[in-house]
Amino acid sequence: HVQLVESGGGSVQAGGSVTLSCVSSGFIFSMCAMGWYRQAPGKERELVGSVGTDGTTTYADTMKGRVTTSQDNAKRTMYLHMNSLKPEDTAMYYCAAVYVCDTWPPFQHEYNSWGQGTQVTVS
């Protein structure tokens, strides 16, 4: 399986920006997509965006226009760039990897590997 490690979270002022990183290791060649999810206290984990290995992307409606993703294959790193942050964006952010993409975007339960998360706090 793939191991994922997120970083880049922290405290950000409302209206500011942050870039999160997700470094993958292990057997990454069979992945079909990676995703970013977030979970705020007392709320369910929700999709931020999904990125297919073919470049297809899907972003949550609440994030459209405020989020993009990029990747550095040499560094096995995926990035989540968020701007115009709001207090309601405060959450633990997770990256995830999925091997079989029967649907697009993949359902949350279909993701096979998850990172430990990185906290973003917007005030």
Coordinates of C-alpha atoms in Angstrom, one line a residue:
H1 CA 0.0 0.0 0.0
V2 CA 0.9 3.6 -0.3
Q3 CA 2.0 5.6 2.7
L4 CA 1.0 9.3 2.7
V5 CA 2.2 12.1 4.8
E6 CA 0.6 15.6 4.8
S7 CA 2.2 18.8 5.9
G8 CA 1.9 22.5 5.5
G9 CA -1.0 23.2 7.8
G10 CA -1.1 26.0 10.4
S11 CA -2.9 29.1 11.5
V12 CA -4.0 31.4 8.7
Q13 CA -5.9 34.7 8.7
A14 CA -9.2 34.9 7.0
G15 CA -8.7 35.8 3.3
G16 CA -5.2 34.3 3.3
S17 CA -3.8 31.3 1.5
V18 CA -2.1 28.0 2.4
T19 CA -0.5 25.2 0.4
L20 CA -0.7 21.7 1.8
S21 CA 1.7 18.9 0.7
C22 CA 1.1 15.2 0.5
V23 CA 4.2 13.0 0.1
S24 CA 3.6 9.4 -1.1
S25 CA 5.8 6.4 -0.7
G26 CA 5.5 2.8 -1.3
F27 CA 3.7 1.1 -4.2
I28 CA 2.3 4.2 -6.0
F29 CA 2.2 2.9 -9.6
S30 CA -1.2 1.4 -9.5
M31 CA -3.0 4.4 -8.0
C32 CA -5.8 5.8 -10.2
A33 CA -6.4 8.9 -8.2
M34 CA -5.6 10.9 -5.1
G35 CA -7.9 13.0 -3.0
W36 CA -8.0 15.7 -0.4
Y37 CA -10.6 15.5 2.4
R38 CA -11.2 17.6 5.5
Q39 CA -12.9 17.1 8.8
A40 CA -14.0 19.9 11.1
P41 CA -14.8 19.2 14.8
G42 CA -18.2 17.6 15.2
K43 CA -18.6 17.2 11.4
E44 CA -18.2 14.4 9.0
R45 CA -15.2 14.1 6.8
E46 CA -15.9 15.7 3.4
L47 CA -14.3 15.9 0.0
V48 CA -12.2 18.9 -0.9
G49 CA -11.0 17.6 -4.3
S50 CA -10.0 14.5 -6.3
V51 CA -7.2 14.3 -8.8
G52 CA -7.0 11.4 -11.3
T53 CA -3.7 10.2 -12.6
D54 CA -5.0 11.3 -16.0
G55 CA -5.2 14.8 -14.8
T56 CA -9.0 14.9 -14.2
T57 CA -9.9 17.0 -11.3
T58 CA -13.1 17.5 -9.3
Y59 CA -13.5 20.0 -6.5
A60 CA -16.2 20.4 -3.9
D61 CA -18.7 23.2 -4.7
T62 CA -17.7 24.9 -1.4
M63 CA -14.1 25.1 -2.7
K64 CA -14.5 25.8 -6.4
G65 CA -12.6 28.9 -7.4
R66 CA -10.6 28.8 -4.2
V67 CA -8.6 25.6 -4.6
T68 CA -6.3 24.0 -7.1
T69 CA -4.0 21.1 -7.0
S70 CA -0.6 20.4 -8.5
Q71 CA 2.0 17.7 -8.3
D72 CA 5.7 17.1 -8.5
N73 CA 6.1 13.5 -9.7
A74 CA 9.9 13.5 -9.0
K75 CA 9.1 14.3 -5.4
R76 CA 6.1 12.1 -5.3
T77 CA 4.3 15.1 -3.8
M78 CA 0.8 16.4 -4.4
Y79 CA -0.1 19.9 -3.4
L80 CA -3.4 21.5 -2.4
H81 CA -3.4 25.3 -2.9
M82 CA -6.2 27.1 -1.1
N83 CA -6.9 30.8 -1.1
S84 CA -9.5 33.2 0.2
L85 CA -9.7 31.1 3.3
K86 CA -12.7 31.4 5.6
P87 CA -13.1 30.4 9.3
E88 CA -15.3 27.6 8.1
D89 CA -12.4 26.1 6.3
T90 CA -10.9 25.3 9.6
A91 CA -10.4 21.5 9.7
M92 CA -8.0 18.6 9.7
Y93 CA -7.0 18.0 6.1
Y94 CA -6.2 14.5 4.8
C95 CA -4.8 13.2 1.6
A96 CA -5.8 9.8 0.3
A97 CA -5.0 7.4 -2.5
V98 CA -7.3 4.9 -4.4
Y99 CA -6.3 2.0 -6.6
V100 CA -9.5 1.3 -8.4
C101 CA -11.7 4.1 -9.8
D102 CA -15.0 2.6 -10.6
T103 CA -16.7 5.9 -10.2
W104 CA -15.7 9.5 -10.6
P105 CA -15.0 11.1 -8.3
P106 CA -14.3 8.0 -6.1
F107 CA -16.4 7.6 -3.1
Q108 CA -14.7 8.3 0.2
H109 CA -15.0 4.6 1.3
E110 CA -13.2 3.5 -1.9
Y111 CA -9.9 5.2 -0.9
N112 CA -7.4 2.6 0.2
S113 CA -4.7 4.7 2.0
W114 CA -5.0 7.8 4.2
G115 CA -2.5 10.2 5.7
Q116 CA -2.5 11.3 9.3
G117 CA -3.8 14.8 8.5
T118 CA -2.6 18.3 8.9
Q119 CA -4.5 21.0 10.7
V120 CA -5.6 24.2 9.1
T121 CA -7.0 26.9 11.4
V122 CA -8.5 30.1 9.9
S123 CA -9.3 33.0 12.1

